[in-house]
Amino acid sequence: TQLLEQSPQFLSIQEGENLTVYCNSSSVFSSLQWYRQEPGEGPVLLVTVVTGGEVKKLKRLTFQFGDARKDSSLHITAAQPGDTGLYLCAGEGLGGSYIPTFGRGTSLIVHP
Amino acid sequence: DVKVTQSSRYLVKRTGEKVFLECVQDMDHENMFWYRQDPGLGLRLIYFSYDVKMKEKGDIPEGYSVSREKKERFSLILESASTNQTSMYLCASKGQAGNTIYFGEGSWLTVV
């Protein structure tokens, strides 16, 4: 079973601060997705990274896929209260498995 | 716009009742999933289906069954609901070729 470890589990910060969330595994993934889930809603896809070393930006969010495709990070610059939510990473294994592996999530609260 | 629709957002059922959670997707996806999400435990896979009438157990299938009679519809059945099945249930779908998993908005089930 491929496992994804997310850290930290909880983050409580003030508006304007920067933060980084990590997603690590001992396994190699063919692709990795980041989702955000707001309270009472289903997760919504933010980004998919496929190539080792890839960096993608989505406004104030920067996503990076590790060179070895075993880890990823999400960096938020100048966090805002609207960024509050649960951030989940999910990896798709090699060999064409169609069952993604999810991390347990990072719960982020941004205080105004 | 892609759409995964879960029929019930909030349900309250009594112990021992049979519960049906319905999920429909409009993307012609082959793969559909049912997860439950509990605080601190993340997303746990209950069952998945890779084709019509095909089903596979996930990590926590006990107490649940599923039905996939049509490609667009995947139903989760609790034969005899118990209080430890109180949870948020998420349906998801994924195409064969793509690596993005699309979620429904979730169904909050309370068993009393």
mmCIF file with all atom_site columns, C-alpha atoms in Angstrom:
data_model
loop_
_atom_site.group_PDB
_atom_site.id
_atom_site.type_symbol
_atom_site.label_atom_id
_atom_site.label_alt_id
_atom_site.label_comp_id
_atom_site.label_asym_id
_atom_site.label_entity_id
_atom_site.label_seq_id
_atom_site.pdbx_PDB_ins_code
_atom_site.Cartn_x
_atom_site.Cartn_y
_atom_site.Cartn_z
_atom_site.occupancy
_atom_site.B_iso_or_equiv
_atom_site.pdbx_formal_charge
_atom_site.auth_seq_id
_atom_site.auth_comp_id
_atom_site.auth_asym_id
_atom_site.auth_atom_id
_atom_site.pdbx_PDB_model_num
ATOM 1   C CA . THR A 1 1   ? 0.000   0.000  0.000   1.00 0.00 ? 1   THR A CA 1
ATOM 2   C CA . GLN A 1 2   ? 1.349   3.409  -0.933  1.00 0.00 ? 2   GLN A CA 1
ATOM 3   C CA . LEU A 1 3   ? 1.141   5.930  1.894   1.00 0.00 ? 3   LEU A CA 1
ATOM 4   C CA . LEU A 1 4   ? 1.150   9.700  1.769   1.00 0.00 ? 4   LEU A CA 1
ATOM 5   C CA . GLU A 1 5   ? 2.138   11.597 4.894   1.00 0.00 ? 5   GLU A CA 1
ATOM 6   C CA . GLN A 1 6   ? 0.971   15.174 5.166   1.00 0.00 ? 6   GLN A CA 1
ATOM 7   C CA . SER A 1 7   ? 2.378   17.744 7.542   1.00 0.00 ? 7   SER A CA 1
ATOM 8   C CA . PRO A 1 8   ? 1.512   19.660 9.499   1.00 0.00 ? 8   PRO A CA 1
ATOM 9   C CA . GLN A 1 9   ? -1.862  18.247 10.441  1.00 0.00 ? 9   GLN A CA 1
ATOM 10  C CA . PHE A 1 10  ? -3.116  21.614 11.709  1.00 0.00 ? 10  PHE A CA 1
ATOM 11  C CA . LEU A 1 11  ? -2.142  25.209 10.989  1.00 0.00 ? 11  LEU A CA 1
ATOM 12  C CA . SER A 1 12  ? -3.603  28.315 12.568  1.00 0.00 ? 12  SER A CA 1
ATOM 13  C CA . ILE A 1 13  ? -2.107  31.552 11.275  1.00 0.00 ? 13  ILE A CA 1
ATOM 14  C CA . GLN A 1 14  ? -2.843  35.246 10.882  1.00 0.00 ? 14  GLN A CA 1
ATOM 15  C CA . GLU A 1 15  ? -3.829  36.876 7.628   1.00 0.00 ? 15  GLU A CA 1
ATOM 16  C CA . GLY A 1 16  ? -0.768  37.888 5.622   1.00 0.00 ? 16  GLY A CA 1
ATOM 17  C CA . GLU A 1 17  ? 1.500   35.111 6.842   1.00 0.00 ? 17  GLU A CA 1
ATOM 18  C CA . ASN A 1 18  ? 3.146   32.573 4.548   1.00 0.00 ? 18  ASN A CA 1
ATOM 19  C CA . LEU A 1 19  ? 2.882   28.821 5.003   1.00 0.00 ? 19  LEU A CA 1
ATOM 20  C CA . THR A 1 20  ? 4.018   25.545 3.481   1.00 0.00 ? 20  THR A CA 1
ATOM 21  C CA . VAL A 1 21  ? 2.277   22.176 3.563   1.00 0.00 ? 21  VAL A CA 1
ATOM 22  C CA . TYR A 1 22  ? 4.194   18.990 2.811   1.00 0.00 ? 22  TYR A CA 1
ATOM 23  C CA . CYS A 1 23  ? 3.176   15.682 1.303   1.00 0.00 ? 23  CYS A CA 1
ATOM 24  C CA . ASN A 1 24  ? 5.728   12.871 1.521   1.00 0.00 ? 24  ASN A CA 1
ATOM 25  C CA . SER A 1 25  ? 5.954   9.233  0.555   1.00 0.00 ? 25  SER A CA 1
ATOM 26  C CA . SER A 1 26  ? 8.515   6.485  0.143   1.00 0.00 ? 26  SER A CA 1
ATOM 27  C CA . SER A 1 27  ? 6.760   5.499  -3.087  1.00 0.00 ? 27  SER A CA 1
ATOM 28  C CA . VAL A 1 28  ? 7.009   7.029  -6.523  1.00 0.00 ? 28  VAL A CA 1
ATOM 29  C CA . PHE A 1 29  ? 3.860   8.523  -7.991  1.00 0.00 ? 29  PHE A CA 1
ATOM 30  C CA . SER A 1 30  ? 3.043   9.046  -11.639 1.00 0.00 ? 30  SER A CA 1
ATOM 31  C CA . SER A 1 31  ? 1.107   12.160 -10.713 1.00 0.00 ? 31  SER A CA 1
ATOM 32  C CA . LEU A 1 32  ? 0.013   14.019 -7.639  1.00 0.00 ? 32  LEU A CA 1
ATOM 33  C CA . GLN A 1 33  ? -3.005  16.212 -7.026  1.00 0.00 ? 33  GLN A CA 1
ATOM 34  C CA . TRP A 1 34  ? -3.791  18.848 -4.439  1.00 0.00 ? 34  TRP A CA 1
ATOM 35  C CA . TYR A 1 35  ? -7.377  19.441 -3.338  1.00 0.00 ? 35  TYR A CA 1
ATOM 36  C CA . ARG A 1 36  ? -9.013  21.979 -1.057  1.00 0.00 ? 36  ARG A CA 1
ATOM 37  C CA . GLN A 1 37  ? -12.095 21.097 0.925   1.00 0.00 ? 37  GLN A CA 1
ATOM 38  C CA . GLU A 1 38  ? -14.235 23.724 2.605   1.00 0.00 ? 38  GLU A CA 1
ATOM 39  C CA . PRO A 1 39  ? -16.346 22.776 5.627   1.00 0.00 ? 39  PRO A CA 1
ATOM 40  C CA . GLY A 1 40  ? -19.413 20.764 4.641   1.00 0.00 ? 40  GLY A CA 1
ATOM 41  C CA . GLU A 1 41  ? -18.344 20.421 1.012   1.00 0.00 ? 41  GLU A CA 1
ATOM 42  C CA . GLY A 1 42  ? -16.510 17.872 -1.122  1.00 0.00 ? 42  GLY A CA 1
ATOM 43  C CA . PRO A 1 43  ? -12.840 18.325 -2.081  1.00 0.00 ? 43  PRO A CA 1
ATOM 44  C CA . VAL A 1 44  ? -12.154 20.446 -5.149  1.00 0.00 ? 44  VAL A CA 1
ATOM 45  C CA . LEU A 1 45  ? -9.102  19.965 -7.341  1.00 0.00 ? 45  LEU A CA 1
ATOM 46  C CA . LEU A 1 46  ? -6.504  22.740 -7.210  1.00 0.00 ? 46  LEU A CA 1
ATOM 47  C CA . VAL A 1 47  ? -3.702  21.333 -9.345  1.00 0.00 ? 47  VAL A CA 1
ATOM 48  C CA . THR A 1 48  ? -2.128  18.202 -10.806 1.00 0.00 ? 48  THR A CA 1
ATOM 49  C CA . VAL A 1 49  ? 1.637   17.805 -11.073 1.00 0.00 ? 49  VAL A CA 1
ATOM 50  C CA . VAL A 1 50  ? 3.132   15.136 -13.270 1.00 0.00 ? 50  VAL A CA 1
ATOM 51  C CA . THR A 1 51  ? 6.798   15.833 -13.985 1.00 0.00 ? 51  THR A CA 1
ATOM 52  C CA . GLY A 1 52  ? 9.549   15.527 -11.379 1.00 0.00 ? 52  GLY A CA 1
ATOM 53  C CA . GLY A 1 53  ? 10.707  19.006 -10.347 1.00 0.00 ? 53  GLY A CA 1
ATOM 54  C CA . GLU A 1 54  ? 7.596   20.630 -11.772 1.00 0.00 ? 54  GLU A CA 1
ATOM 55  C CA . VAL A 1 55  ? 6.435   23.913 -10.250 1.00 0.00 ? 55  VAL A CA 1
ATOM 56  C CA . LYS A 1 56  ? 2.931   25.258 -10.803 1.00 0.00 ? 56  LYS A CA 1
ATOM 57  C CA . LYS A 1 57  ? 1.466   28.529 -9.604  1.00 0.00 ? 57  LYS A CA 1
ATOM 58  C CA . LEU A 1 58  ? -2.151  29.351 -8.934  1.00 0.00 ? 58  LEU A CA 1
ATOM 59  C CA . LYS A 1 59  ? -2.313  33.003 -7.860  1.00 0.00 ? 59  LYS A CA 1
ATOM 60  C CA . ARG A 1 60  ? -0.783  32.985 -4.342  1.00 0.00 ? 60  ARG A CA 1
ATOM 61  C CA . LEU A 1 61  ? -0.400  29.193 -4.261  1.00 0.00 ? 61  LEU A CA 1
ATOM 62  C CA . THR A 1 62  ? 2.793   27.507 -5.464  1.00 0.00 ? 62  THR A CA 1
ATOM 63  C CA . PHE A 1 63  ? 2.918   23.730 -5.913  1.00 0.00 ? 63  PHE A CA 1
ATOM 64  C CA . GLN A 1 64  ? 6.084   21.723 -6.361  1.00 0.00 ? 64  GLN A CA 1
ATOM 65  C CA . PHE A 1 65  ? 6.598   18.067 -7.246  1.00 0.00 ? 65  PHE A CA 1
ATOM 66  C CA . GLY A 1 66  ? 9.831   16.540 -5.983  1.00 0.00 ? 66  GLY A CA 1
ATOM 67  C CA . ASP A 1 67  ? 12.519  15.528 -8.442  1.00 0.00 ? 67  ASP A CA 1
ATOM 68  C CA . ALA A 1 68  ? 12.032  11.858 -7.556  1.00 0.00 ? 68  ALA A CA 1
ATOM 69  C CA . ARG A 1 69  ? 8.216   12.191 -7.664  1.00 0.00 ? 69  ARG A CA 1
ATOM 70  C CA . LYS A 1 70  ? 7.901   10.988 -4.066  1.00 0.00 ? 70  LYS A CA 1
ATOM 71  C CA . ASP A 1 71  ? 6.961   14.264 -2.430  1.00 0.00 ? 71  ASP A CA 1
ATOM 72  C CA . SER A 1 72  ? 5.232   17.560 -3.020  1.00 0.00 ? 72  SER A CA 1
ATOM 73  C CA . SER A 1 73  ? 4.737   20.886 -1.313  1.00 0.00 ? 73  SER A CA 1
ATOM 74  C CA . LEU A 1 74  ? 2.125   23.603 -1.342  1.00 0.00 ? 74  LEU A CA 1
ATOM 75  C CA . HIS A 1 75  ? 3.227   27.114 -0.436  1.00 0.00 ? 75  HIS A CA 1
ATOM 76  C CA . ILE A 1 76  ? 0.722   29.901 0.194   1.00 0.00 ? 76  ILE A CA 1
ATOM 77  C CA . THR A 1 77  ? 1.959   33.481 0.153   1.00 0.00 ? 77  THR A CA 1
ATOM 78  C CA . ALA A 1 78  ? 0.158   36.150 2.171   1.00 0.00 ? 78  ALA A CA 1
ATOM 79  C CA . ALA A 1 79  ? -2.620  33.856 3.347   1.00 0.00 ? 79  ALA A CA 1
ATOM 80  C CA . GLN A 1 80  ? -6.168  35.195 3.459   1.00 0.00 ? 80  GLN A CA 1
ATOM 81  C CA . PRO A 1 81  ? -9.218  34.037 5.449   1.00 0.00 ? 81  PRO A CA 1
ATOM 82  C CA . GLY A 1 82  ? -10.637 32.636 2.195   1.00 0.00 ? 82  GLY A CA 1
ATOM 83  C CA . ASP A 1 83  ? -7.770  30.125 2.148   1.00 0.00 ? 83  ASP A CA 1
ATOM 84  C CA . THR A 1 84  ? -9.220  28.435 5.236   1.00 0.00 ? 84  THR A CA 1
ATOM 85  C CA . GLY A 1 85  ? -9.992  24.776 4.603   1.00 0.00 ? 85  GLY A CA 1
ATOM 86  C CA . LEU A 1 86  ? -8.653  21.248 4.511   1.00 0.00 ? 86  LEU A CA 1
ATOM 87  C CA . TYR A 1 87  ? -5.848  20.672 2.008   1.00 0.00 ? 87  TYR A CA 1
ATOM 88  C CA . LEU A 1 88  ? -5.470  17.135 0.712   1.00 0.00 ? 88  LEU A CA 1
ATOM 89  C CA . CYS A 1 89  ? -2.801  15.616 -1.458  1.00 0.00 ? 89  CYS A CA 1
ATOM 90  C CA . ALA A 1 90  ? -3.516  12.527 -3.540  1.00 0.00 ? 90  ALA A CA 1
ATOM 91  C CA . GLY A 1 91  ? -1.113  10.430 -5.534  1.00 0.00 ? 91  GLY A CA 1
ATOM 92  C CA . GLU A 1 92  ? -1.608  8.095  -8.416  1.00 0.00 ? 92  GLU A CA 1
ATOM 93  C CA . GLY A 1 93  ? 0.806   5.197  -8.381  1.00 0.00 ? 93  GLY A CA 1
ATOM 94  C CA . LEU A 1 94  ? 2.868   3.773  -11.158 1.00 0.00 ? 94  LEU A CA 1
ATOM 95  C CA . GLY A 1 95  ? 1.548   0.872  -13.173 1.00 0.00 ? 95  GLY A CA 1
ATOM 96  C CA . GLY A 1 96  ? -1.716  2.488  -14.117 1.00 0.00 ? 96  GLY A CA 1
ATOM 97  C CA . SER A 1 97  ? -3.542  2.000  -10.834 1.00 0.00 ? 97  SER A CA 1
ATOM 98  C CA . TYR A 1 98  ? -6.735  4.027  -10.971 1.00 0.00 ? 98  TYR A CA 1
ATOM 99  C CA . ILE A 1 99  ? -7.134  4.153  -7.206  1.00 0.00 ? 99  ILE A CA 1
ATOM 100 C CA . PRO A 1 100 ? -5.587  7.303  -5.787  1.00 0.00 ? 100 PRO A CA 1
ATOM 101 C CA . THR A 1 101 ? -3.879  7.367  -2.401  1.00 0.00 ? 101 THR A CA 1
ATOM 102 C CA . PHE A 1 102 ? -4.873  10.270 -0.158  1.00 0.00 ? 102 PHE A CA 1
ATOM 103 C CA . GLY A 1 103 ? -3.001  11.970 2.624   1.00 0.00 ? 103 GLY A CA 1
ATOM 104 C CA . ARG A 1 104 ? -4.927  12.710 5.838   1.00 0.00 ? 104 ARG A CA 1
ATOM 105 C CA . GLY A 1 105 ? -5.011  16.395 5.093   1.00 0.00 ? 105 GLY A CA 1
ATOM 106 C CA . THR A 1 106 ? -3.827  19.652 6.583   1.00 0.00 ? 106 THR A CA 1
ATOM 107 C CA . SER A 1 107 ? -6.463  21.758 8.270   1.00 0.00 ? 107 SER A CA 1
ATOM 108 C CA . LEU A 1 108 ? -5.689  25.444 7.755   1.00 0.00 ? 108 LEU A CA 1
ATOM 109 C CA . ILE A 1 109 ? -7.337  28.329 9.589   1.00 0.00 ? 109 ILE A CA 1
ATOM 110 C CA . VAL A 1 110 ? -6.431  31.871 8.584   1.00 0.00 ? 110 VAL A CA 1
ATOM 111 C CA . HIS A 1 111 ? -7.541  34.482 11.095  1.00 0.00 ? 111 HIS A CA 1
ATOM 112 C CA . PRO A 1 112 ? -8.419  37.992 9.908   1.00 0.00 ? 112 PRO A CA 1
ATOM 113 C CA . ASP B 2 1   ? -18.747 21.591 -16.212 1.00 0.00 ? 1   ASP B CA 1
ATOM 114 C CA . VAL B 2 2   ? -18.116 18.212 -14.616 1.00 0.00 ? 2   VAL B CA 1
ATOM 115 C CA . LYS B 2 3   ? -20.655 17.105 -12.087 1.00 0.00 ? 3   LYS B CA 1
ATOM 116 C CA . VAL B 2 4   ? -20.905 14.471 -9.398  1.00 0.00 ? 4   VAL B CA 1
ATOM 117 C CA . THR B 2 5   ? -24.233 14.685 -7.630  1.00 0.00 ? 5   THR B CA 1
ATOM 118 C CA . GLN B 2 6   ? -25.078 13.050 -4.333  1.00 0.00 ? 6   GLN B CA 1
ATOM 119 C CA . SER B 2 7   ? -28.796 12.775 -3.775  1.00 0.00 ? 7   SER B CA 1
ATOM 120 C CA . SER B 2 8   ? -28.934 13.569 -0.080  1.00 0.00 ? 8   SER B CA 1
ATOM 121 C CA . ARG B 2 9   ? -26.827 16.163 1.722   1.00 0.00 ? 9   ARG B CA 1
ATOM 122 C CA . TYR B 2 10  ? -28.100 15.455 5.236   1.00 0.00 ? 10  TYR B CA 1
ATOM 123 C CA . LEU B 2 11  ? -29.762 12.328 6.581   1.00 0.00 ? 11  LEU B CA 1
ATOM 124 C CA . VAL B 2 12  ? -30.757 11.171 10.040  1.00 0.00 ? 12  VAL B CA 1
ATOM 125 C CA . LYS B 2 13  ? -31.525 7.473  10.348  1.00 0.00 ? 13  LYS B CA 1
ATOM 126 C CA . ARG B 2 14  ? -32.292 5.105  13.188  1.00 0.00 ? 14  ARG B CA 1
ATOM 127 C CA . THR B 2 15  ? -30.100 2.175  14.182  1.00 0.00 ? 15  THR B CA 1
ATOM 128 C CA . GLY B 2 16  ? -31.035 -0.885 12.132  1.00 0.00 ? 16  GLY B CA 1
ATOM 129 C CA . GLU B 2 17  ? -32.532 1.018  9.225   1.00 0.00 ? 17  GLU B CA 1
ATOM 130 C CA . LYS B 2 18  ? -31.472 0.318  5.655   1.00 0.00 ? 18  LYS B CA 1
ATOM 131 C CA . VAL B 2 19  ? -29.872 3.389  4.111   1.00 0.00 ? 19  VAL B CA 1
ATOM 132 C CA . PHE B 2 20  ? -29.307 4.187  0.448   1.00 0.00 ? 20  PHE B CA 1
ATOM 133 C CA . LEU B 2 21  ? -26.864 6.862  -0.673  1.00 0.00 ? 21  LEU B CA 1
ATOM 134 C CA . GLU B 2 22  ? -27.090 7.651  -4.366  1.00 0.00 ? 22  GLU B CA 1
ATOM 135 C CA . CYS B 2 23  ? -24.451 9.185  -6.600  1.00 0.00 ? 23  CYS B CA 1
ATOM 136 C CA . VAL B 2 24  ? -24.669 10.205 -10.252 1.00 0.00 ? 24  VAL B CA 1
ATOM 137 C CA . GLN B 2 25  ? -21.908 11.490 -12.518 1.00 0.00 ? 25  GLN B CA 1
ATOM 138 C CA . ASP B 2 26  ? -22.323 13.077 -15.927 1.00 0.00 ? 26  ASP B CA 1
ATOM 139 C CA . MET B 2 27  ? -18.792 12.615 -17.264 1.00 0.00 ? 27  MET B CA 1
ATOM 140 C CA . ASP B 2 28  ? -19.096 9.069  -18.634 1.00 0.00 ? 28  ASP B CA 1
ATOM 141 C CA . HIS B 2 29  ? -16.379 7.989  -16.181 1.00 0.00 ? 29  HIS B CA 1
ATOM 142 C CA . GLU B 2 30  ? -15.558 4.320  -15.822 1.00 0.00 ? 30  GLU B CA 1
ATOM 143 C CA . ASN B 2 31  ? -14.382 4.495  -12.209 1.00 0.00 ? 31  ASN B CA 1
ATOM 144 C CA . MET B 2 32  ? -16.513 5.481  -9.255  1.00 0.00 ? 32  MET B CA 1
ATOM 145 C CA . PHE B 2 33  ? -15.687 5.475  -5.549  1.00 0.00 ? 33  PHE B CA 1
ATOM 146 C CA . TRP B 2 34  ? -17.314 5.755  -2.163  1.00 0.00 ? 34  TRP B CA 1
ATOM 147 C CA . TYR B 2 35  ? -15.292 7.179  0.734   1.00 0.00 ? 35  TYR B CA 1
ATOM 148 C CA . ARG B 2 36  ? -16.110 8.072  4.288   1.00 0.00 ? 36  ARG B CA 1
ATOM 149 C CA . GLN B 2 37  ? -14.375 10.971 5.949   1.00 0.00 ? 37  GLN B CA 1
ATOM 150 C CA . ASP B 2 38  ? -13.909 11.252 9.697   1.00 0.00 ? 38  ASP B CA 1
ATOM 151 C CA . PRO B 2 39  ? -11.881 13.808 11.679  1.00 0.00 ? 39  PRO B CA 1
ATOM 152 C CA . GLY B 2 40  ? -8.277  12.711 12.082  1.00 0.00 ? 40  GLY B CA 1
ATOM 153 C CA . LEU B 2 41  ? -8.730  9.655  9.869   1.00 0.00 ? 41  LEU B CA 1
ATOM 154 C CA . GLY B 2 42  ? -8.838  11.293 6.457   1.00 0.00 ? 42  GLY B CA 1
ATOM 155 C CA . LEU B 2 43  ? -10.566 9.731  3.483   1.00 0.00 ? 43  LEU B CA 1
ATOM 156 C CA . ARG B 2 44  ? -11.097 5.992  3.724   1.00 0.00 ? 44  ARG B CA 1
ATOM 157 C CA . LEU B 2 45  ? -12.144 3.995  0.700   1.00 0.00 ? 45  LEU B CA 1
ATOM 158 C CA . ILE B 2 46  ? -15.228 1.839  1.227   1.00 0.00 ? 46  ILE B CA 1
ATOM 159 C CA . TYR B 2 47  ? -15.869 0.423  -2.242  1.00 0.00 ? 47  TYR B CA 1
ATOM 160 C CA . PHE B 2 48  ? -15.028 1.253  -5.808  1.00 0.00 ? 48  PHE B CA 1
ATOM 161 C CA . SER B 2 49  ? -16.257 0.226  -9.219  1.00 0.00 ? 49  SER B CA 1
ATOM 162 C CA . TYR B 2 50  ? -14.321 0.205  -12.482 1.00 0.00 ? 50  TYR B CA 1
ATOM 163 C CA . ASP B 2 51  ? -17.237 -0.707 -14.732 1.00 0.00 ? 51  ASP B CA 1
ATOM 164 C CA . VAL B 2 52  ? -20.949 -1.399 -14.755 1.00 0.00 ? 52  VAL B CA 1
ATOM 165 C CA . LYS B 2 53  ? -21.854 -4.283 -12.415 1.00 0.00 ? 53  LYS B CA 1
ATOM 166 C CA . MET B 2 54  ? -18.217 -4.504 -11.265 1.00 0.00 ? 54  MET B CA 1
ATOM 167 C CA . LYS B 2 55  ? -17.254 -3.702 -7.693  1.00 0.00 ? 55  LYS B CA 1
ATOM 168 C CA . GLU B 2 56  ? -14.215 -4.085 -5.502  1.00 0.00 ? 56  GLU B CA 1
ATOM 169 C CA . LYS B 2 57  ? -13.799 -3.752 -1.753  1.00 0.00 ? 57  LYS B CA 1
ATOM 170 C CA . GLY B 2 58  ? -11.797 -0.861 -0.477  1.00 0.00 ? 58  GLY B CA 1
ATOM 171 C CA . ASP B 2 59  ? -10.155 -0.514 2.922   1.00 0.00 ? 59  ASP B CA 1
ATOM 172 C CA . ILE B 2 60  ? -13.304 -0.538 5.087   1.00 0.00 ? 60  ILE B CA 1
ATOM 173 C CA . PRO B 2 61  ? -16.128 -2.449 3.321   1.00 0.00 ? 61  PRO B CA 1
ATOM 174 C CA . GLU B 2 62  ? -17.641 -4.068 6.421   1.00 0.00 ? 62  GLU B CA 1
ATOM 175 C CA . GLY B 2 63  ? -21.255 -3.066 6.949   1.00 0.00 ? 63  GLY B CA 1
ATOM 176 C CA . TYR B 2 64  ? -21.606 -1.647 3.442   1.00 0.00 ? 64  TYR B CA 1
ATOM 177 C CA . SER B 2 65  ? -22.545 -2.864 -0.011  1.00 0.00 ? 65  SER B CA 1
ATOM 178 C CA . VAL B 2 66  ? -22.736 -1.128 -3.382  1.00 0.00 ? 66  VAL B CA 1
ATOM 179 C CA . SER B 2 67  ? -24.616 -1.317 -6.631  1.00 0.00 ? 67  SER B CA 1
ATOM 180 C CA . ARG B 2 68  ? -23.643 -0.137 -10.108 1.00 0.00 ? 68  ARG B CA 1
ATOM 181 C CA . GLU B 2 69  ? -26.371 -1.070 -12.563 1.00 0.00 ? 69  GLU B CA 1
ATOM 182 C CA . LYS B 2 70  ? -25.704 1.891  -14.863 1.00 0.00 ? 70  LYS B CA 1
ATOM 183 C CA . LYS B 2 71  ? -22.427 3.574  -15.728 1.00 0.00 ? 71  LYS B CA 1
ATOM 184 C CA . GLU B 2 72  ? -23.465 6.944  -14.351 1.00 0.00 ? 72  GLU B CA 1
ATOM 185 C CA . ARG B 2 73  ? -24.871 5.744  -11.028 1.00 0.00 ? 73  ARG B CA 1
ATOM 186 C CA . PHE B 2 74  ? -23.117 4.219  -8.010  1.00 0.00 ? 74  PHE B CA 1
ATOM 187 C CA . SER B 2 75  ? -25.128 3.509  -4.879  1.00 0.00 ? 75  SER B CA 1
ATOM 188 C CA . LEU B 2 76  ? -23.872 2.861  -1.367  1.00 0.00 ? 76  LEU B CA 1
ATOM 189 C CA . ILE B 2 77  ? -26.078 0.717  0.853   1.00 0.00 ? 77  ILE B CA 1
ATOM 190 C CA . LEU B 2 78  ? -25.965 0.363  4.618   1.00 0.00 ? 78  LEU B CA 1
ATOM 191 C CA . GLU B 2 79  ? -27.937 -2.834 5.211   1.00 0.00 ? 79  GLU B CA 1
ATOM 192 C CA . SER B 2 80  ? -28.457 -2.155 8.920   1.00 0.00 ? 80  SER B CA 1
ATOM 193 C CA . ALA B 2 81  ? -27.205 1.237  9.987   1.00 0.00 ? 81  ALA B CA 1
ATOM 194 C CA . SER B 2 82  ? -25.223 1.503  13.204  1.00 0.00 ? 82  SER B CA 1
ATOM 195 C CA . THR B 2 83  ? -24.119 4.538  15.194  1.00 0.00 ? 83  THR B CA 1
ATOM 196 C CA . ASN B 2 84  ? -20.474 4.003  14.219  1.00 0.00 ? 84  ASN B CA 1
ATOM 197 C CA . GLN B 2 85  ? -21.490 4.659  10.625  1.00 0.00 ? 85  GLN B CA 1
ATOM 198 C CA . THR B 2 86  ? -22.287 8.263  11.457  1.00 0.00 ? 86  THR B CA 1
ATOM 199 C CA . SER B 2 87  ? -19.971 10.112 9.093   1.00 0.00 ? 87  SER B CA 1
ATOM 200 C CA . MET B 2 88  ? -19.533 12.238 5.997   1.00 0.00 ? 88  MET B CA 1
ATOM 201 C CA . TYR B 2 89  ? -19.775 10.097 2.852   1.00 0.00 ? 89  TYR B CA 1
ATOM 202 C CA . LEU B 2 90  ? -18.134 11.230 -0.349  1.00 0.00 ? 90  LEU B CA 1
ATOM 203 C CA . CYS B 2 91  ? -18.754 9.858  -3.822  1.00 0.00 ? 91  CYS B CA 1
ATOM 204 C CA . ALA B 2 92  ? -16.160 10.392 -6.540  1.00 0.00 ? 92  ALA B CA 1
ATOM 205 C CA . SER B 2 93  ? -15.543 9.491  -10.151 1.00 0.00 ? 93  SER B CA 1
ATOM 206 C CA . LYS B 2 94  ? -12.509 9.284  -12.389 1.00 0.00 ? 94  LYS B CA 1
ATOM 207 C CA . GLY B 2 95  ? -11.978 8.596  -16.047 1.00 0.00 ? 95  GLY B CA 1
ATOM 208 C CA . GLN B 2 96  ? -9.775  5.793  -17.295 1.00 0.00 ? 96  GLN B CA 1
ATOM 209 C CA . ALA B 2 97  ? -7.301  8.065  -19.000 1.00 0.00 ? 97  ALA B CA 1
ATOM 210 C CA . GLY B 2 98  ? -7.294  11.064 -16.722 1.00 0.00 ? 98  GLY B CA 1
ATOM 211 C CA . ASN B 2 99  ? -5.775  11.381 -13.284 1.00 0.00 ? 99  ASN B CA 1
ATOM 212 C CA . THR B 2 100 ? -8.244  13.798 -11.738 1.00 0.00 ? 100 THR B CA 1
ATOM 213 C CA . ILE B 2 101 ? -10.796 12.495 -9.303  1.00 0.00 ? 101 ILE B CA 1
ATOM 214 C CA . TYR B 2 102 ? -13.998 14.523 -9.038  1.00 0.00 ? 102 TYR B CA 1
ATOM 215 C CA . PHE B 2 103 ? -15.968 14.570 -5.818  1.00 0.00 ? 103 PHE B CA 1
ATOM 216 C CA . GLY B 2 104 ? -19.581 15.138 -4.962  1.00 0.00 ? 104 GLY B CA 1
ATOM 217 C CA . GLU B 2 105 ? -20.542 17.584 -2.248  1.00 0.00 ? 105 GLU B CA 1
ATOM 218 C CA . GLY B 2 106 ? -20.847 14.888 0.376   1.00 0.00 ? 106 GLY B CA 1
ATOM 219 C CA . SER B 2 107 ? -23.648 13.319 2.383   1.00 0.00 ? 107 SER B CA 1
ATOM 220 C CA . TRP B 2 108 ? -23.745 13.812 6.126   1.00 0.00 ? 108 TRP B CA 1
ATOM 221 C CA . LEU B 2 109 ? -25.274 10.742 7.738   1.00 0.00 ? 109 LEU B CA 1
ATOM 222 C CA . THR B 2 110 ? -26.232 10.644 11.399  1.00 0.00 ? 110 THR B CA 1
ATOM 223 C CA . VAL B 2 111 ? -27.365 7.318  12.844  1.00 0.00 ? 111 VAL B CA 1
ATOM 224 C CA . VAL B 2 112 ? -29.205 7.621  16.154  1.00 0.00 ? 112 VAL B CA 1
#
